[in-house]
Coordinates of C-alpha atoms in Angstrom, one line a residue:
X23 CA 9.0 -3.9 -16.1
X24 CA 11.2 -6.2 -14.1
X25 CA 8.5 -8.2 -12.5
X26 CA 6.2 -8.0 -16.4
X27 CA 5.2 -11.8 -16.6
X28 CA 5.0 -12.0 -12.6
X29 CA 2.6 -9.2 -12.8
X30 CA 0.3 -10.1 -15.3
X31 CA 0.0 -14.2 -14.0
X32 CA -1.5 -12.2 -11.1
X33 CA -3.4 -10.2 -12.1
X34 CA -5.0 -13.2 -14.0
X35 CA -5.6 -15.4 -11.7
X36 CA -7.0 -12.4 -8.6
X37 CA -9.4 -12.6 -11.4
X38 CA -8.7 -10.0 -13.7
X39 CA -7.9 -5.8 -13.8
X40 CA -11.7 -5.6 -12.8
X41 CA -11.8 -7.6 -9.7
X42 CA -9.7 -5.2 -8.1
X43 CA -10.5 -2.5 -6.0
X44 CA -7.4 -1.7 -4.3
X45 CA -3.8 -3.2 -4.2
X46 CA -1.2 -2.2 -1.0
X47 CA 1.7 -3.8 0.1
X48 CA 3.8 -4.1 4.2
X49 CA 7.2 -5.2 3.8
X50 CA 6.6 -8.8 1.8
X51 CA 3.1 -8.6 1.1
X52 CA 0.5 -7.4 -2.0
X53 CA -2.7 -6.6 -0.2
X54 CA -5.3 -6.6 -2.7
X55 CA -8.9 -5.9 -1.7
X56 CA -10.8 -7.3 -4.2
X57 CA -14.1 -6.4 -5.5
X58 CA -15.4 -11.1 -5.6
X59 CA -12.4 -12.9 -3.9
X60 CA -14.3 -16.7 -5.3
X61 CA -12.6 -15.5 -9.2
X62 CA -9.3 -15.3 -7.2
X63 CA -7.5 -18.8 -8.2
X64 CA -5.6 -18.7 -4.6
X65 CA -4.2 -22.8 -5.6
X66 CA -3.0 -21.3 -9.4
X67 CA -1.5 -18.2 -7.4
X68 CA 0.3 -19.9 -4.6
X69 CA 2.3 -21.6 -7.4
X70 CA 3.2 -19.0 -9.3
X71 CA 7.4 -19.1 -9.9
X72 CA 8.1 -15.8 -7.1
X73 CA 4.9 -15.7 -5.8
X74 CA 6.3 -17.4 -2.0
X75 CA 2.7 -18.5 -0.2
X76 CA -0.9 -16.2 -0.7
X77 CA -2.8 -15.8 2.5
X78 CA -7.0 -15.3 1.8
X79 CA -8.0 -13.7 5.7
X80 CA -10.3 -10.8 6.9
X81 CA -7.4 -8.6 6.8
X82 CA -6.9 -8.7 3.5
X83 CA -6.2 -10.9 -0.5
X84 CA -3.0 -11.5 0.6
X85 CA 0.0 -12.5 -2.2
X86 CA 3.2 -13.2 -0.3
X87 CA 6.6 -11.7 -2.6
X88 CA 9.4 -11.1 -0.4
X89 CA 10.9 -7.9 0.7
X90 CA 11.4 -6.2 -2.4
X91 CA 7.6 -6.4 -3.2
X92 CA 8.4 -2.7 -3.6
X93 CA 9.2 -3.1 -6.6
X94 CA 6.7 -5.6 -7.6
X95 CA 3.9 -2.9 -6.3
X96 CA 5.3 0.0 -8.5
X97 CA 5.5 -1.8 -11.2
X98 CA 1.9 -3.7 -11.0
X99 CA 0.0 -0.3 -10.1
X100 CA 1.4 1.7 -12.5
X101 CA -0.2 -2.7 -15.4
X102 CA -3.3 -1.2 -13.2
X103 CA -3.9 2.1 -13.9
X104 CA -4.1 3.1 -10.4
X105 CA -2.5 5.9 -8.5
X106 CA -0.8 4.7 -5.4
X107 CA -1.3 7.8 -2.9
X108 CA -5.2 7.2 -3.6
X109 CA -5.5 3.6 -3.7
X110 CA -6.0 3.1 -0.1
X111 CA -8.8 5.2 -0.7
X112 CA -10.0 2.9 -2.6
X113 CA -10.3 0.3 -0.6
X114 CA -12.5 1.9 2.2
X115 CA -15.0 2.4 0.0
X116 CA -15.5 -0.9 1.0
X117 CA -17.6 -0.9 4.3
X118 CA -15.8 -2.4 7.3
X119 CA -15.9 -3.2 11.1
X120 CA -15.8 0.0 12.4
X121 CA -12.9 -2.4 15.5
X122 CA -11.4 -4.1 12.0
X123 CA -11.2 -0.7 10.1
X124 CA -9.3 1.0 13.0
X125 CA -6.9 -2.2 12.9
X126 CA -6.2 -1.7 9.7
X127 CA -5.7 2.1 9.4
X128 CA -3.4 1.8 12.0
X129 CA -1.4 -0.7 10.2
X130 CA -1.0 0.5 7.0
X131 CA -0.2 4.3 8.2
X132 CA 2.6 2.6 11.0
X133 CA 4.0 0.2 7.2
X134 CA 6.1 3.3 5.9
X135 CA 7.3 5.3 8.8
X136 CA 8.7 1.9 10.0
X137 CA 11.8 2.4 7.8
X138 CA 12.9 5.8 9.5
X139 CA 12.1 4.2 13.0
X140 CA 14.6 1.1 11.9
X141 CA 17.4 3.6 10.5
X142 CA 16.5 5.7 14.1
X143 CA 16.5 2.7 16.1
X144 CA 20.1 1.2 14.4
X145 CA 21.3 4.0 14.7
X146 CA 20.5 3.8 18.5
X147 CA 22.1 0.4 18.7
X148 CA 25.2 2.1 16.8
X149 CA 26.0 4.5 18.8
X150 CA 25.4 2.6 22.0
X151 CA 28.0 0.4 20.8
X152 CA 29.9 2.8 20.0
X153 CA 29.7 4.8 23.6
X154 CA 30.3 1.0 25.2
X155 CA 33.2 0.3 23.2
X156 CA 34.9 3.6 23.7
X157 CA 34.4 4.8 19.9
X158 CA 32.8 8.3 20.7
X159 CA 32.0 9.3 24.4
X160 CA 27.9 11.2 24.4
X161 CA 29.5 14.8 24.2
X162 CA 31.7 14.6 21.2
X163 CA 30.0 16.8 18.0
X164 CA 30.1 13.9 16.1
X165 CA 27.6 12.2 17.8
X166 CA 25.8 14.5 19.1
X167 CA 25.0 15.0 15.2
X168 CA 24.3 11.0 14.5
X169 CA 21.8 11.2 17.5
X170 CA 20.2 14.3 16.2
X171 CA 18.5 11.7 13.5
X172 CA 17.0 9.4 16.0
X173 CA 15.7 12.4 18.4
X174 CA 14.0 13.9 15.4
X175 CA 12.4 10.7 13.8
X176 CA 10.7 10.4 16.7
X177 CA 10.3 14.4 17.7
X178 CA 8.4 14.9 14.4
X179 CA 6.7 11.3 14.6
X180 CA 3.7 13.3 14.1
X181 CA 4.6 15.0 10.9
X182 CA 5.4 11.2 9.9
X183 CA 2.0 9.2 10.9
X184 CA 0.0 12.4 8.7
X185 CA 1.5 12.3 6.2
X186 CA 1.3 8.4 5.8
X187 CA -2.5 8.6 7.2
X188 CA -3.4 11.7 5.1
X189 CA -4.7 10.0 1.6
X190 CA -6.1 7.2 4.5
X191 CA -8.4 10.0 5.5
X192 CA -9.2 11.8 2.4
X193 CA -7.2 14.4 3.0
X194 CA -5.1 16.7 1.4
X195 CA -1.0 15.8 2.9
X196 CA 0.8 18.6 2.6
X197 CA -2.3 20.4 5.0
X198 CA -2.4 17.5 7.1
X199 CA 2.2 17.8 7.9
X200 CA 1.6 21.1 8.0
X201 CA -1.3 21.1 11.3
X202 CA 0.8 18.2 12.6
X203 CA 4.4 20.5 12.4
X204 CA 2.3 23.6 13.5
X205 CA 1.1 21.0 16.5
X206 CA 5.2 20.4 17.6
X207 CA 5.9 23.8 17.2
X208 CA 7.5 25.8 19.8
X209 CA 4.7 27.6 20.2
X210 CA 2.3 25.2 21.4
X211 CA 4.1 22.4 21.8
X212 CA 4.3 21.7 25.6
X213 CA 3.1 25.3 25.8
X214 CA 1.3 26.3 29.5
X215 CA -1.5 28.4 29.7
X216 CA -2.6 28.3 26.2
X217 CA -5.8 30.3 25.0
X218 CA -7.8 30.3 21.6
X219 CA -10.7 32.9 21.4
X220 CA -11.4 32.7 25.1
X221 CA -10.5 29.6 26.2
X222 CA -8.5 28.3 28.0
X223 CA -6.0 25.1 25.9
X224 CA -4.8 22.4 27.8
X225 CA -1.1 21.4 28.4
X226 CA -0.1 18.6 25.8
X227 CA 3.3 17.5 24.8
X228 CA 2.8 16.6 20.6
X229 CA 6.0 15.4 20.6
X230 CA 6.6 12.0 19.8
X231 CA 2.7 10.9 19.9
X232 CA 1.1 10.0 17.2
X233 CA -2.8 9.6 18.1
X234 CA -3.5 13.1 18.6
X235 CA -2.7 13.4 15.1
X236 CA -4.1 10.4 13.5
X237 CA -7.6 11.7 14.7
X238 CA -6.7 15.3 14.2
X239 CA -6.2 14.1 10.1
X240 CA -9.7 12.2 10.4
X241 CA -11.0 15.3 11.1
X242 CA -9.3 16.9 8.3
X243 CA -10.3 14.2 5.6
X244 CA -14.7 14.6 6.6
X245 CA -14.2 18.2 7.0
X246 CA -12.6 18.4 3.3
X247 CA -15.5 16.8 2.3
X248 CA -17.7 18.9 3.9
X249 CA -16.0 22.2 2.4
X250 CA -16.0 20.9 -1.2
X251 CA -19.4 20.2 -1.6
X252 CA -20.6 22.8 -0.1
X253 CA -18.4 25.7 -1.0
X254 CA -18.7 27.2 -4.9
X255 CA -15.8 25.4 -7.2
X256 CA -13.8 28.6 -8.6
X257 CA -13.9 29.2 -4.6
X258 CA -11.8 25.9 -3.5
X259 CA -8.5 26.5 -4.7
X260 CA -8.4 30.1 -2.0
X261 CA -10.8 29.1 0.6
X262 CA -11.2 25.8 1.5
X263 CA -7.0 25.4 2.7
X264 CA -7.3 28.0 5.5
X265 CA -10.9 27.0 6.2
X266 CA -9.4 23.6 7.0
X267 CA -6.8 25.0 8.7
X268 CA -8.4 27.5 10.5
X269 CA -10.9 25.5 11.5
X270 CA -9.0 22.2 12.8
X271 CA -6.3 23.5 14.5
X272 CA -8.5 24.9 17.2
X273 CA -10.7 21.8 16.9
X274 CA -7.4 19.6 17.9
X275 CA -5.8 21.5 20.7
X276 CA -9.4 21.8 22.6
X277 CA -10.5 18.2 21.9
X278 CA -8.4 15.1 20.1
X279 CA -5.1 16.6 21.7
X280 CA -6.6 15.7 25.4
X281 CA -7.9 12.9 23.5
X282 CA -5.5 11.5 22.5
X283 CA -3.2 11.5 25.2
X284 CA -6.5 9.9 27.3
X285 CA -6.6 7.1 25.0
X286 CA -2.5 6.9 25.3
X287 CA -2.3 7.0 28.9
X288 CA -5.2 4.4 29.4
X289 CA -3.4 2.2 27.1
X290 CA -0.3 2.1 29.2
X291 CA -2.9 1.4 32.2
X292 CA -4.7 -0.7 31.1
X293 CA -1.1 -2.7 30.3
X294 CA 0.1 -1.7 34.0
X295 CA -2.1 -3.1 35.1
X296 CA -2.1 -6.2 33.6
X297 CA 1.7 -6.1 34.5
X298 CA 1.2 -5.2 38.0
X299 CA -1.2 -8.2 38.2
X300 CA -0.4 -11.7 36.3
X301 CA 3.0 -10.4 36.1
X302 CA 5.1 -8.6 32.8
X303 CA 6.9 -11.9 32.2
X304 CA 3.5 -13.9 31.2
X305 CA 2.9 -10.8 29.0
X306 CA 6.3 -10.9 27.5
X307 CA 6.3 -15.1 26.5
X308 CA 3.0 -14.8 25.1
X309 CA 3.6 -12.3 22.7
X310 CA 7.0 -14.0 22.2
X311 CA 5.1 -17.2 21.5
X312 CA 2.2 -16.0 19.4
X313 CA 3.8 -13.1 17.2
X314 CA 3.9 -15.5 13.8
X315 CA 0.2 -15.8 13.5
X316 CA -0.2 -11.9 14.7
X317 CA 1.7 -11.1 11.1
X318 CA -0.2 -14.3 9.2
X319 CA -3.5 -11.7 10.0
X320 CA -1.8 -8.8 8.7
X321 CA -1.9 -7.1 12.2
X322 CA 2.0 -7.2 13.0
X323 CA 2.7 -3.4 12.6
X324 CA 0.0 -3.0 15.4
X325 CA 1.8 -3.9 18.2
X326 CA 3.9 -0.1 16.9
X327 CA 2.0 2.2 18.5
X328 CA 1.9 0.5 21.7
X329 CA 5.6 0.4 22.2
X330 CA 5.8 4.1 20.9
X331 CA 3.4 4.9 23.6
X332 CA 5.5 2.7 26.0
X333 CA 8.7 4.8 24.9
X334 CA 7.0 8.0 25.1
X335 CA 5.8 7.6 28.6
X336 CA 8.4 5.2 30.8
X337 CA 11.3 6.3 28.7
X338 CA 11.1 2.1 27.5
X339 CA 8.8 -1.1 25.9
X340 CA 9.2 -3.6 28.8
X341 CA 7.0 -5.6 26.7
X342 CA 6.6 -5.6 22.6
X343 CA 9.9 -4.6 21.3
X344 CA 12.0 -6.7 23.0
X345 CA 8.6 -9.7 22.7
X346 CA 9.6 -9.0 18.6
X347 CA 13.1 -9.6 18.9
X348 CA 13.1 -13.1 20.6
X349 CA 10.1 -14.0 18.4
X350 CA 12.0 -13.3 15.1
X351 CA 15.3 -14.4 16.3
X352 CA 13.1 -17.7 16.9
X353 CA 11.8 -17.7 13.6
X354 CA 14.9 -17.5 12.2
X355 CA 16.3 -20.9 14.8
X356 CA 12.8 -22.6 13.6
X357 CA 14.1 -22.5 9.6
X358 CA 18.0 -23.2 10.9
X359 CA 17.0 -26.4 12.3
X360 CA 15.1 -27.3 9.1
X361 CA 18.4 -26.5 7.7
X362 CA 19.5 -28.8 9.0
X363 CA 17.2 -31.8 8.9
X364 CA 16.6 -31.0 4.9
X365 CA 17.8 -33.3 2.5
X366 CA 16.5 -31.9 -0.6
X367 CA 18.9 -29.2 -2.5
X368 CA 16.1 -27.1 -3.1
X369 CA 14.2 -27.0 0.6
X370 CA 17.9 -26.1 2.8
X371 CA 17.8 -22.8 -0.1
X372 CA 14.3 -21.4 1.3
X373 CA 15.4 -22.6 4.8
X374 CA 18.6 -20.9 4.9
X375 CA 17.7 -18.2 2.9
X376 CA 14.5 -17.0 5.1
X377 CA 16.3 -17.9 8.2
X378 CA 18.7 -15.4 7.9
X379 CA 16.1 -12.9 7.1
X380 CA 14.2 -13.9 9.9
X381 CA 18.0 -13.1 11.5
X382 CA 17.4 -9.4 10.3
X383 CA 13.7 -9.2 11.7
X384 CA 12.7 -9.1 8.6
X385 CA 10.2 -12.7 9.2
X386 CA 6.8 -12.8 6.7
X387 CA 9.4 -15.1 3.8
X388 CA 9.9 -17.3 7.0
X389 CA 6.1 -17.4 8.0
X390 CA 4.4 -17.9 4.2
X391 CA 6.9 -20.1 3.2
X392 CA 7.5 -22.5 5.2
X393 CA 5.9 -21.6 7.8
X394 CA 2.5 -22.2 6.6
X395 CA 3.1 -24.7 4.8
X396 CA 4.3 -27.7 7.1
X397 CA 3.1 -25.9 10.6
X398 CA 4.8 -27.8 13.1
X399 CA 7.4 -24.7 13.0
X400 CA 4.9 -23.0 14.9
X401 CA 5.0 -25.1 17.3
X402 CA 8.9 -24.6 17.8
X403 CA 8.6 -21.0 17.3
X404 CA 5.7 -21.1 20.7
X405 CA 8.8 -23.0 22.3
X406 CA 11.1 -21.4 22.0
X407 CA 9.8 -18.3 21.7
X408 CA 7.7 -18.4 24.3
X409 CA 11.2 -20.3 27.2
X410 CA 13.2 -16.7 25.9
X411 CA 10.1 -14.3 26.2
X412 CA 9.8 -16.1 29.6
X413 CA 13.5 -15.1 30.5
X414 CA 13.5 -11.9 29.6
X415 CA 10.5 -10.9 31.7
X416 CA 11.0 -12.3 34.8
X417 CA 14.8 -10.4 34.4
X418 CA 12.8 -7.0 33.4
X419 CA 14.5 -7.0 30.5
X420 CA 13.9 -3.2 28.8
X421 CA 13.5 -1.4 25.3
X422 CA 14.9 1.8 25.2
X423 CA 14.4 2.9 21.1
X424 CA 11.9 1.8 19.0
X425 CA 14.0 -1.2 17.4
X426 CA 14.5 -4.9 17.0
X427 CA 16.0 -7.3 15.7
X428 CA 19.8 -9.2 15.9
X429 CA 21.1 -5.5 14.8
X430 CA 19.2 -3.4 17.8
X431 CA 21.0 -5.1 20.7
X432 CA 23.5 -2.7 21.2
X433 CA 20.6 -0.7 22.1
X434 CA 19.9 -2.4 24.8
X435 CA 23.7 -1.3 26.8
X436 CA 21.3 2.2 26.5
X437 CA 22.5 4.2 30.2
X438 CA 24.7 1.7 31.1
X439 CA 22.9 -0.9 31.5
X440 CA 25.1 -3.4 31.1
X441 CA 23.5 -6.4 32.6
X442 CA 19.6 -5.6 30.7
X443 CA 22.1 -6.6 27.3
X444 CA 23.2 -9.1 28.5
X445 CA 20.0 -10.2 30.1
X446 CA 18.3 -9.5 26.5
X447 CA 21.6 -11.7 24.7
X448 CA 20.7 -14.5 26.9
X449 CA 16.6 -14.8 25.5
X450 CA 17.3 -15.1 22.2
X451 CA 20.3 -17.3 22.9
X452 CA 17.3 -19.3 24.4
X453 CA 14.7 -18.6 21.8
X454 CA 17.3 -19.6 18.7
X455 CA 18.6 -22.3 20.0
X456 CA 15.2 -23.5 21.9
X457 CA 13.6 -23.2 18.4
X458 CA 16.1 -25.0 16.3
X459 CA 16.5 -27.7 18.3
X460 CA 12.3 -27.8 18.9
X461 CA 12.3 -28.1 14.6
X462 CA 14.5 -30.8 14.2
X463 CA 13.1 -33.2 16.5
X464 CA 9.5 -31.8 14.9
X465 CA 10.9 -32.7 11.7
X466 CA 10.1 -31.7 7.9
X467 CA 6.4 -32.9 7.3
X468 CA 6.8 -35.0 3.5
X469 CA 4.4 -33.1 0.2
X470 CA 3.7 -35.0 -2.3
X471 CA 6.2 -32.3 -4.4
X472 CA 6.0 -34.3 -7.3
X473 CA 1.9 -34.3 -8.1
X474 CA 2.3 -31.1 -7.7
X475 CA 5.0 -30.1 -9.9
X476 CA 2.9 -31.8 -12.2
X477 CA -0.4 -29.8 -11.4
X478 CA 1.4 -27.0 -12.7
X479 CA 3.0 -27.6 -15.3
X480 CA 0.0 -29.0 -17.0
X481 CA -1.9 -25.5 -15.6
X482 CA 1.0 -23.9 -17.2
X483 CA 0.9 -26.0 -20.1
X484 CA -2.8 -25.2 -20.5
X485 CA -2.2 -21.2 -20.4
X486 CA 0.0 -21.6 -23.1
X487 CA -2.3 -23.7 -25.5
X488 CA -4.7 -20.6 -24.5
X489 CA -2.7 -18.5 -25.2
X490 CA -2.0 -19.7 -28.9
X491 CA -5.7 -18.4 -29.9
X492 CA -5.3 -14.8 -29.1
X493 CA -8.7 -12.9 -30.4
X494 CA -9.1 -9.9 -32.1
X495 CA -10.7 -6.6 -32.4
X496 CA -11.5 -4.3 -34.9
X497 CA -12.3 -0.5 -35.7
X498 CA -13.4 0.8 -38.1
X499 CA -12.7 5.3 -39.1
X500 CA -14.8 7.4 -37.1
X501 CA -14.0 9.7 -40.5
X502 CA -12.8 9.4 -43.6
X503 CA -9.9 10.9 -44.1
X504 CA -5.9 11.4 -43.0
X505 CA -4.4 9.5 -40.1
X506 CA -2.2 11.4 -37.4
X507 CA -0.7 9.2 -35.3
X508 CA -1.0 9.8 -31.1
X509 CA 3.0 11.0 -30.8
X510 CA 1.7 13.9 -33.2
X511 CA -1.2 15.3 -31.6
X512 CA -0.9 18.7 -30.4
X513 CA -2.2 17.9 -26.9
X514 CA 0.1 16.5 -24.1
X515 CA -2.8 13.6 -22.0
X516 CA -2.8 12.0 -25.9
X517 CA 0.1 12.4 -27.1
X518 CA 2.1 10.4 -24.2
X519 CA -0.9 7.8 -24.2
X520 CA -1.7 7.9 -21.0
X521 CA -5.6 7.9 -21.6
X522 CA -4.5 4.8 -23.6
X523 CA -3.1 4.1 -27.1
X524 CA -4.9 4.9 -30.3
X525 CA -5.1 6.6 -33.0
X526 CA -6.2 10.4 -34.3
X527 CA -7.7 11.3 -38.3
X528 CA -7.3 14.7 -39.7
X529 CA -11.6 14.6 -40.9
X530 CA -12.8 15.3 -44.3
X531 CA -16.5 14.9 -44.5
X532 CA -19.0 16.6 -41.1
X533 CA -19.7 13.2 -39.8
X534 CA -18.8 11.9 -37.7
X535 CA -19.6 7.6 -37.0
X536 CA -19.8 4.6 -34.2
X537 CA -16.0 2.0 -34.8
X538 CA -17.9 -0.7 -33.2
X539 CA -21.1 -1.8 -32.4
X540 CA -21.3 -1.4 -28.4
X541 CA -23.9 1.4 -26.4
X542 CA -23.0 4.6 -25.2
X543 CA -21.5 4.9 -22.0
X544 CA -21.5 8.8 -22.0
X545 CA -22.1 11.9 -24.2
X546 CA -20.2 15.0 -22.6
X547 CA -22.2 18.2 -21.7
X548 CA -19.8 20.3 -24.0
X549 CA -20.3 18.1 -26.9
X550 CA -17.2 17.2 -28.2
X551 CA -16.1 13.7 -26.6
X552 CA -18.4 10.7 -26.8
X553 CA -17.8 7.4 -24.8
X554 CA -18.8 4.0 -26.0
X555 CA -18.6 0.1 -24.9
X556 CA -18.0 -2.9 -26.4
X557 CA -20.0 -6.5 -25.5
X558 CA -16.5 -8.0 -25.3
X559 CA -15.7 -4.5 -22.3
X560 CA -13.3 -2.5 -24.9
X561 CA -14.0 0.6 -23.7
X562 CA -13.4 3.8 -26.1
X563 CA -13.4 7.7 -26.4
X564 CA -14.2 9.7 -29.3
X565 CA -12.5 12.8 -28.6
X566 CA -13.4 15.8 -31.7
X567 CA -10.8 18.5 -32.2
X568 CA -8.6 19.5 -29.0
X569 CA -9.0 22.1 -26.9
X570 CA -13.1 22.4 -28.0
X571 CA -14.2 22.1 -24.4
X572 CA -13.9 25.8 -24.8
X573 CA -16.6 25.8 -27.1
X574 CA -19.3 25.1 -25.4
X575 CA -21.1 22.9 -27.4
X576 CA -20.7 24.9 -30.4
X577 CA -20.0 23.8 -34.1
X578 CA -21.3 20.0 -32.1
X579 CA -24.6 18.7 -33.0
X580 CA -24.1 15.1 -31.3
X581 CA -27.2 12.9 -32.1
X582 CA -27.2 10.0 -29.6
X583 CA -27.4 10.0 -25.7
X584 CA -25.9 7.9 -23.2
X585 CA -27.0 4.0 -22.7
X586 CA -28.0 4.0 -27.0
X587 CA -27.1 0.8 -28.6
X588 CA -25.0 2.1 -31.9
X589 CA -23.5 0.0 -34.5
X590 CA -20.5 0.2 -36.2
X591 CA -20.9 3.1 -39.3
X592 CA -24.2 4.8 -36.9
X593 CA -24.3 8.4 -37.7
X594 CA -22.6 9.7 -33.2
X595 CA -22.3 13.7 -34.4
X596 CA -22.1 16.3 -37.2
X597 CA -19.7 18.7 -36.5
X598 CA -19.0 22.0 -38.1
X599 CA -14.7 21.6 -38.9
X600 CA -15.5 24.3 -41.2
X601 CA -16.4 26.7 -37.8
X602 CA -13.8 24.7 -36.0
X603 CA -11.3 26.1 -38.4
X604 CA -12.2 29.5 -39.2
X605 CA -12.1 29.8 -35.0
X606 CA -8.0 28.8 -34.6
X607 CA -8.9 24.9 -33.6
X608 CA -7.2 21.6 -34.5
X609 CA -10.2 19.3 -35.7
X610 CA -8.5 16.2 -35.6
X611 CA -10.0 13.4 -33.9
X612 CA -8.7 11.1 -31.9
X613 CA -9.8 8.1 -30.5
X614 CA -8.4 6.1 -27.6
X615 CA -8.9 3.5 -25.7
X616 CA -9.1 4.3 -22.4
X617 CA -9.1 0.4 -20.8
X618 CA -5.4 -0.1 -23.0
X619 CA -3.8 -2.2 -20.3
X620 CA -6.6 -5.0 -20.3
X621 CA -5.6 -6.3 -23.6
X622 CA -2.3 -7.8 -25.2
X623 CA -1.9 -5.3 -27.6
X624 CA -4.2 -2.2 -29.1
X625 CA -2.1 -1.9 -32.7
X626 CA -3.0 1.5 -34.9
X627 CA -3.6 1.6 -38.4
X628 CA -0.5 2.5 -40.6
X629 CA -2.8 3.5 -43.5
X630 CA -2.3 7.4 -44.9
X631 CA -5.4 8.0 -45.6
X632 CA -8.6 5.9 -44.4
X633 CA -12.5 5.2 -45.7
X634 CA -14.5 3.6 -43.8
X635 CA -14.4 0.7 -45.6
X636 CA -10.9 0.0 -43.2
X637 CA -9.5 -0.5 -40.4
X638 CA -8.2 1.9 -37.9
X639 CA -6.6 0.2 -34.4
X640 CA -7.2 -3.4 -33.7
X641 CA -6.7 -4.5 -30.3
X642 CA -5.8 -8.7 -29.5
X643 CA -7.0 -10.2 -26.3

């Protein structure tokens, strides 16, 4: 838990665990879906050590961390008790505008897929460099084997897309992958004169595509929900998977495949019309100039499907990938200009670090760490990136592989197109130098650093003082008996602490009483478990016996109902523990705090014997 302190502070300042509906991440940002954004203390969060910046907009509540965000996110979801694979499903419960929901889906789906795409794109760049220098020939076994990585990533792109978007669309990722694999199989992909149920199928190439599988998985998610509702539960495991596959495949072949291809062709025709009408140079110039604004809005990945569509249709991308690289180098140049202009060592360190990161194709640290704060670098990138994009557009620069950034430049010489590489190098130099000179001339606005540091110090001091007055809540035993530590319980879900910290009691009486004042939130139909919540929000689960759910209420007489207010020591249930023993069941009563992670600590008692006036568990908060 390297980032535990950072995550604890983030959780506190976004309004607490109960205010977090979902959290995902991209390359540098934690993207929160908050139930109530007004509870978030954005300005305080911006001053936290380890947080580059905070951006709250219509896309998401974004906390900018840096390129190590993956590790921070992993610890964060662990502390929150959230399953990261179902995280986005929870976020989809929030009602969104359909267009915004679609943009979010595409952007979030492409984020995890970018990793293999970057790998294959950079590999293509290096292979081009090796063939240019004569290190490898395109006919050599080494070249063929390494090139197969690049080819496989894009050929099987529908499989990667299916895995990435399945959970977001409430579909089984394994069934989604099985469907995608079927579509790219030699029996279907690009095969003519196919038919199903006597209906002729259009010839469709699914390899390298992305829209058909997204539509298919969307349909699969809705079909899964429908079947889960109307198919008897005991048949779900056996019947639902085969029904899902048998229904989804023909629907995809008849409907979503052609629609997806038409949409892809339509996107291509739209941009072709723009290029034919205005010239490709203006589109490249505008994208290179304004890409930082798209990244700031969380829409930076949306250009990826468009670029993929161009490469699939034309064999190269005439707009987005070259413009993205030019823009990244312009960002690096702007930060170099600020590095040369800065006088404070802390500023130089910041500008130097984010400049190098942008040079490698990751611009978020620069945009959120410096651009938003100083604003003038946006103008520098518009000047430098716009000039570089203008030159690339006029020279008709082509991007043959899905790659961007400095390391991808060798790929522009693919197909022995050396003039294409030269024009691209000139374009990025124009962007880099133009942005660096512009940023240096524009200068660094003065900031009231001393005041900010003083305010931060005051806030930290106040938080430290507040934390010294920790509160606690004690739980009395739910029954007289012998104490058992949770690790010794013969039930893995409880003994591992997966359900929260707590304690066990081997009862010596038949009565089970309330450990606190609170409200009964749940009484299981089998009467073996009762949930209580206190006014402080502590959630307590009282589980009577191990595996006693199998008895379906036999030997249990529950006194309370959900919604009842109870006092400490009030009778909840009477249990025939002797009957349980005769049936061979463990009679241990298990008490756990199911929202343990909300509190500083949950401390079980260490007495060997417990009576009703003892302290069974202490919650510190």
